[in-house]
PDB file of C-alpha atoms in Angstrom:
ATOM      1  CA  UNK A 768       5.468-112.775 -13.482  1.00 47.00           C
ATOM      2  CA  UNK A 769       5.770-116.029 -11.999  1.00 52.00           C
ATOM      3  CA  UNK A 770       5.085-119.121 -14.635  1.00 52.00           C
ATOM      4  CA  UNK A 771       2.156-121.127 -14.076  1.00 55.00           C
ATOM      5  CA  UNK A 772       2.925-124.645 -12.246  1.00 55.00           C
ATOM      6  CA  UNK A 773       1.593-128.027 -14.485  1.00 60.00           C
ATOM      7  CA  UNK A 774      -0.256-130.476 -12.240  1.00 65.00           C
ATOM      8  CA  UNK A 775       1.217-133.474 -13.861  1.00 64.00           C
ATOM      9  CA  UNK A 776       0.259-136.004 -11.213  1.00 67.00           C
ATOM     10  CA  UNK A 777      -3.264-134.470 -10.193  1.00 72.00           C
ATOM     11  CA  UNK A 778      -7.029-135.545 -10.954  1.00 74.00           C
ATOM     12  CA  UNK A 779      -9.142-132.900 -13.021  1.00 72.00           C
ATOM     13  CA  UNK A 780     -10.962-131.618 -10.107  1.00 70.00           C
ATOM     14  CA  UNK A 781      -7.662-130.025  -8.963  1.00 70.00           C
ATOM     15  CA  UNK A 782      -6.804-128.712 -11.497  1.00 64.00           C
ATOM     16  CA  UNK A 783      -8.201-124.871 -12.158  1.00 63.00           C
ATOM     17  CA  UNK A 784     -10.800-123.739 -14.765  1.00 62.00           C
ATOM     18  CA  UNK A 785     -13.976-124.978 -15.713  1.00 70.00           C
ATOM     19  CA  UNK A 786     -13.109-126.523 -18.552  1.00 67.00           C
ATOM     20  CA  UNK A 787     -13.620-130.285 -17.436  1.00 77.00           C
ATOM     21  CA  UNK A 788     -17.284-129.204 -16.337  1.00 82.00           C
ATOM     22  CA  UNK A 789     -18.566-131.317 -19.056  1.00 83.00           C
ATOM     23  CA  UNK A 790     -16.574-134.237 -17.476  1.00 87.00           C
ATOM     24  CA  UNK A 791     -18.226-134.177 -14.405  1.00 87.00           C
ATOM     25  CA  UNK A 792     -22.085-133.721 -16.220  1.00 89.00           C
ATOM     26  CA  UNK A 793     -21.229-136.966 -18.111  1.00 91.00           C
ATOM     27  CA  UNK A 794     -20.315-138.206 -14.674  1.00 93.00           C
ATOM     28  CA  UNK A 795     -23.522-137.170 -12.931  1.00 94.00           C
ATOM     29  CA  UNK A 796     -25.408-138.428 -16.072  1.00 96.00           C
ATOM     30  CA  UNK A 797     -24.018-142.170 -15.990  1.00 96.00           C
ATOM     31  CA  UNK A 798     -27.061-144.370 -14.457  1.00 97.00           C
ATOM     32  CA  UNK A 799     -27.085-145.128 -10.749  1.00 96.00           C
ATOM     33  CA  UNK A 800     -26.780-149.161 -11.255  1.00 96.00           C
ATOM     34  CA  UNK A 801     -24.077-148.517 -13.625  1.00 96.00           C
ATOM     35  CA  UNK A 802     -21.943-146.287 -10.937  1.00 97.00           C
ATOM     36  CA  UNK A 803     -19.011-147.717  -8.517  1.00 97.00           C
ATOM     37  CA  UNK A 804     -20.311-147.029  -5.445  1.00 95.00           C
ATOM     38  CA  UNK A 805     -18.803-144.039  -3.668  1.00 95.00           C
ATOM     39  CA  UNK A 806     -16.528-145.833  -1.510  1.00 96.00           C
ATOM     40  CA  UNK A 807     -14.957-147.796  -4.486  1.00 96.00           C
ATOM     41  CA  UNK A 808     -15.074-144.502  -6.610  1.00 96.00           C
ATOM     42  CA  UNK A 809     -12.519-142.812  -3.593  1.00 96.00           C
ATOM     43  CA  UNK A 810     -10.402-146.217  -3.406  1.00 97.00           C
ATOM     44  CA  UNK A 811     -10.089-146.351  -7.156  1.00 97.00           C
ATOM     45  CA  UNK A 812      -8.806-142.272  -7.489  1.00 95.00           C
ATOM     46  CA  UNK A 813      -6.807-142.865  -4.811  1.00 95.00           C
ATOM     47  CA  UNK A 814      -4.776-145.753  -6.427  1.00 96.00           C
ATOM     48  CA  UNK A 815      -4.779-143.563  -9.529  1.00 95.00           C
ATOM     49  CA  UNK A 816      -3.389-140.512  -7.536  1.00 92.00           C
ATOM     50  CA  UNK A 817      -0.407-143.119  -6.768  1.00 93.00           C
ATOM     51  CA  UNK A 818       0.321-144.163 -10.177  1.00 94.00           C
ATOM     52  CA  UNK A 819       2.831-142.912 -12.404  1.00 93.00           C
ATOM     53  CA  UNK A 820       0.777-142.921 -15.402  1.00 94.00           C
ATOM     54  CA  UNK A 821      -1.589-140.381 -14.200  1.00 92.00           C
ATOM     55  CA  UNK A 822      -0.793-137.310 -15.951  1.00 90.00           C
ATOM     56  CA  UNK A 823      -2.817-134.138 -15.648  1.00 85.00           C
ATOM     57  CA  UNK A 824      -6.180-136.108 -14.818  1.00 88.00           C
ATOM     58  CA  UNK A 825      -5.708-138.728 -17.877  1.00 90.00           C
ATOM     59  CA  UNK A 826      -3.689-142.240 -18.049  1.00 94.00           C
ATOM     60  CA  UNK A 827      -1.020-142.346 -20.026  1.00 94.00           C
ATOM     61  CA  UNK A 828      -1.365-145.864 -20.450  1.00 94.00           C
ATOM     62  CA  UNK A 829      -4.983-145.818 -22.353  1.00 94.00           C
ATOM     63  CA  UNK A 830      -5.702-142.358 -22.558  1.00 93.00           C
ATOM     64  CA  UNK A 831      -8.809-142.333 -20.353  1.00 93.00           C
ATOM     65  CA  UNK A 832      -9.616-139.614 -17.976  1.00 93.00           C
ATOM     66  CA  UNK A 833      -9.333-141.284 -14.867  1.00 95.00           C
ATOM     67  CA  UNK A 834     -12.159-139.999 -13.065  1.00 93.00           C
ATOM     68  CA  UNK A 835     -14.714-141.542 -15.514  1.00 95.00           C
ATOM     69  CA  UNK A 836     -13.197-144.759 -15.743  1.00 97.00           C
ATOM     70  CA  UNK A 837     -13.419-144.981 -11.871  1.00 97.00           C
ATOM     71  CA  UNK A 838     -17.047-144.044 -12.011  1.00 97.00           C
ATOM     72  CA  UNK A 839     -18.293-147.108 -14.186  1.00 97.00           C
ATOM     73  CA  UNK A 840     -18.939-149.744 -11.765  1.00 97.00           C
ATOM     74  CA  UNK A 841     -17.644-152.313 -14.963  1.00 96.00           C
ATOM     75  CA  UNK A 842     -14.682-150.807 -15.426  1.00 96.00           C
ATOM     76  CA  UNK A 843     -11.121-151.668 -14.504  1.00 96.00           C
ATOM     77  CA  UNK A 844      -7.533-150.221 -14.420  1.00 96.00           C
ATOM     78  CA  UNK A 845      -5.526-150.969 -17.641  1.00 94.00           C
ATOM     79  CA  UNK A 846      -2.925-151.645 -15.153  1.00 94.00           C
ATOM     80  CA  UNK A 847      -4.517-153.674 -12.736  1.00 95.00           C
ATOM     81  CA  UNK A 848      -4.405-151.481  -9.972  1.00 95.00           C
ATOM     82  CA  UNK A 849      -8.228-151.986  -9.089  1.00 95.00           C
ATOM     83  CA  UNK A 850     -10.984-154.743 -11.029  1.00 95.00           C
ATOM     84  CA  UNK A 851     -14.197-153.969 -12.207  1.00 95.00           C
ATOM     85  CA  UNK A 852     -17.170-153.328  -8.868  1.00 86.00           C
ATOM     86  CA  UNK A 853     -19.047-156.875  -8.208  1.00 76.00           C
ATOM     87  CA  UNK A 854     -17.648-158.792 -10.572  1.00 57.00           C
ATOM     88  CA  UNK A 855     -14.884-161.092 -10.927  1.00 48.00           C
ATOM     89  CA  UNK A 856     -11.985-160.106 -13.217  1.00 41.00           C
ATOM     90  CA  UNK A 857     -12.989-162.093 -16.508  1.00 42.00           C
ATOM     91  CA  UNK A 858     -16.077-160.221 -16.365  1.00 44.00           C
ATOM     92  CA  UNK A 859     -14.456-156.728 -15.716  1.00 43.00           C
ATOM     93  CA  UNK A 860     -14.212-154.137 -18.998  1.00 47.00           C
ATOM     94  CA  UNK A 861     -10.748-153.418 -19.812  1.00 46.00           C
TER      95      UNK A 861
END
C-alpha cells in the first residue's frame, strides 16, 4: 500500500476531503463590499502558492488559512506579499 503524499505547499481546495467545506461557506457568507474582488482574490493565492510559509492551505507565519485572508478585501499578507484591496497600506488589516 502506497503512503499517502502531504500537500505541504498547496491551498485547501487541493487538497482531498470535504473537510474544509465549512471554509468555503464562511467564504461565500463574507458580504459582497467586504470581498477582494475576484481578480485580486486569484493574484493574492497566487503569491501565497509561491511562498514558503504556506503549508497545507495555512501560513505558518500567522496561522491564517490563506484562502480567507485573501477573500477580505481589508486584509493583507503578514509578509507583505500583497496590501489590503483599495486602500493604502496604513489603512490595510494586518
Amino acid at each position: 500500500m502506497a503512503a499517502e503524499r502531504i500537500c505541504r505547499r498547496c491551498l485547501l481546495r487541493e487538497m482531498d476531503g470535504s473537510y474544509f467545506d465549512s471554509i468555503y461557506k464562511y467564504i461565500e457568507s463574507i458580504p459582497q463590499e467586504q470581498k477582494a474582488s475576484r481578480d485580486e482574490y486569484a493574484l493574492r493565492l497566487a503569491k501565497c502558492k509561491g511562498c514558503a510559509y504556506l503549508q497545507n492551505g495555512m501560513c505558518a507565519q500567522c496561522g491564517c488559512f490563506v484562502e480567507v485572508r485573501a477573500a477580505k478585501a481589508k486584509m493583507k499578507c503578514p509578509r507583505g506579499f500583497w496590501e489590503a484591496e483599495g486602500k493604502n497600506e496604513s489603512e490595510g488589516v494586518s
